[in-house]
Amino acid sequence: VALSDADLIVRVVADDDRHAFAELVRRHQSDVRGLLRRLSGDAATADDLAQETFLNAYRALPRFRGGARFGSWLYRIAYNAYLAQARKAVPAPEPSTAVASMDGVLQRHDLARALAELRPEERAALALTCTQEVTHEEAAEILDWPLGTLKTHVLRGKEKLRARLSMEVPS
Amino acid sequence: MSHEDPLDALLKAGPYIDDAGFTQRVMTKLPPQRSVRRVRRTVLLCAGLAAGAVFLGGTGRGLWAVLSSGQPSWVTVAAMVMVMAVGVGTGISVALREAEG
């Protein structure tokens, strides 16, 4: 019988059980790396941040209260790691109109690229609520925003993506 | 009949990302296990205390020689006491810091 996340966490905290922690990493690595890929737009950066996320989670695990889902708790650590990295990183140059028009057809179908052009807040809101299947309430808690702010960023992010991907608003 | 928003469908989580050694890489970066850390801390603490005792013995004998010479220079005595304190303190704190690491 597969142990639950909660059982694995107890083993890690009580006995420093490395097999239990490895199992937690294996279970959640895809979601955490996926979220960070959406946020950073780069697989290598995302993997470095994901590694940092799990190391930070290991250190903070004794303080995990179990009130939230373990996955949501990991997302919060991942988002903080991303924010810290984004503050240090040199901002990428804005894509020029000339490049965008030359590349127009490709760009319409390139969700990753369209996501990268959103404001970081909009990207984070969409990455959590749409791709990771986290509820709006959970996402607001992870991002430490009021629920209304989160919903605004989701709405604006979707509007911009629709415009960039030339999609119509569903009726 | 409800249709899913095409944007929502597009945004839905991508395919499962294969582990491809990721978990193994994380595990190699973890700090040493608690039991290993405990042994290392004990060994380093003992080594630090032993080094401190040896240092204290050597400087202490020198201090005793100065004091028993009859005319101790207070500057020399103060310097030796300070050297002893700094030496022992540094030895123990380095041992503790290494063990914590």
mmCIF file with all atom_site columns, C-alpha atoms in Angstrom, chain B residues 40-56 87-96 98-99:
data_model
loop_
_atom_site.group_PDB
_atom_site.id
_atom_site.type_symbol
_atom_site.label_atom_id
_atom_site.label_alt_id
_atom_site.label_comp_id
_atom_site.label_asym_id
_atom_site.label_entity_id
_atom_site.label_seq_id
_atom_site.pdbx_PDB_ins_code
_atom_site.Cartn_x
_atom_site.Cartn_y
_atom_site.Cartn_z
_atom_site.occupancy
_atom_site.B_iso_or_equiv
_atom_site.pdbx_formal_charge
_atom_site.auth_seq_id
_atom_site.auth_comp_id
_atom_site.auth_asym_id
_atom_site.auth_atom_id
_atom_site.pdbx_PDB_model_num
ATOM 1  C CA . ARG B 1 40 ? 30.686 14.176 13.180 1.00 0.00 ? 40 ARG B CA 1
ATOM 2  C CA . ARG B 1 41 ? 29.715 16.803 15.758 1.00 0.00 ? 41 ARG B CA 1
ATOM 3  C CA . THR B 1 42 ? 30.924 14.601 18.634 1.00 0.00 ? 42 THR B CA 1
ATOM 4  C CA . VAL B 1 43 ? 34.239 13.824 16.937 1.00 0.00 ? 43 VAL B CA 1
ATOM 5  C CA . LEU B 1 44 ? 34.861 17.466 16.054 1.00 0.00 ? 44 LEU B CA 1
ATOM 6  C CA . LEU B 1 45 ? 33.857 18.716 19.476 1.00 0.00 ? 45 LEU B CA 1
ATOM 7  C CA . CYS B 1 46 ? 36.215 16.226 21.164 1.00 0.00 ? 46 CYS B CA 1
ATOM 8  C CA . ALA B 1 47 ? 38.991 17.206 18.762 1.00 0.00 ? 47 ALA B CA 1
ATOM 9  C CA . GLY B 1 48 ? 38.343 20.895 19.468 1.00 0.00 ? 48 GLY B CA 1
ATOM 10 C CA . LEU B 1 49 ? 38.369 20.340 23.232 1.00 0.00 ? 49 LEU B CA 1
ATOM 11 C CA . ALA B 1 50 ? 41.540 18.251 23.031 1.00 0.00 ? 50 ALA B CA 1
ATOM 12 C CA . ALA B 1 51 ? 43.239 20.932 20.904 1.00 0.00 ? 51 ALA B CA 1
ATOM 13 C CA . GLY B 1 52 ? 42.072 23.569 23.383 1.00 0.00 ? 52 GLY B CA 1
ATOM 14 C CA . ALA B 1 53 ? 43.432 21.555 26.322 1.00 0.00 ? 53 ALA B CA 1
ATOM 15 C CA . VAL B 1 54 ? 46.834 21.079 24.633 1.00 0.00 ? 54 VAL B CA 1
ATOM 16 C CA . PHE B 1 55 ? 46.981 24.779 23.776 1.00 0.00 ? 55 PHE B CA 1
ATOM 17 C CA . LEU B 1 56 ? 45.912 25.728 27.287 1.00 0.00 ? 56 LEU B CA 1
ATOM 18 C CA . GLY B 1 87 ? 42.833 30.109 21.287 1.00 0.00 ? 87 GLY B CA 1
ATOM 19 C CA . VAL B 1 88 ? 40.421 28.015 23.305 1.00 0.00 ? 88 VAL B CA 1
ATOM 20 C CA . GLY B 1 89 ? 37.384 30.019 22.164 1.00 0.00 ? 89 GLY B CA 1
ATOM 21 C CA . THR B 1 90 ? 38.368 29.807 18.500 1.00 0.00 ? 90 THR B CA 1
ATOM 22 C CA . GLY B 1 91 ? 39.089 26.073 18.717 1.00 0.00 ? 91 GLY B CA 1
ATOM 23 C CA . ILE B 1 92 ? 35.706 25.290 20.228 1.00 0.00 ? 92 ILE B CA 1
ATOM 24 C CA . SER B 1 93 ? 33.690 27.617 18.001 1.00 0.00 ? 93 SER B CA 1
ATOM 25 C CA . VAL B 1 94 ? 35.347 26.301 14.831 1.00 0.00 ? 94 VAL B CA 1
ATOM 26 C CA . ALA B 1 95 ? 34.638 22.732 15.945 1.00 0.00 ? 95 ALA B CA 1
ATOM 27 C CA . LEU B 1 96 ? 31.010 23.566 16.662 1.00 0.00 ? 96 LEU B CA 1
ATOM 28 C CA . GLU B 1 98 ? 32.058 22.612 11.373 1.00 0.00 ? 98 GLU B CA 1
ATOM 29 C CA . ALA B 1 99 ? 29.853 20.112 13.151 1.00 0.00 ? 99 ALA B CA 1
#
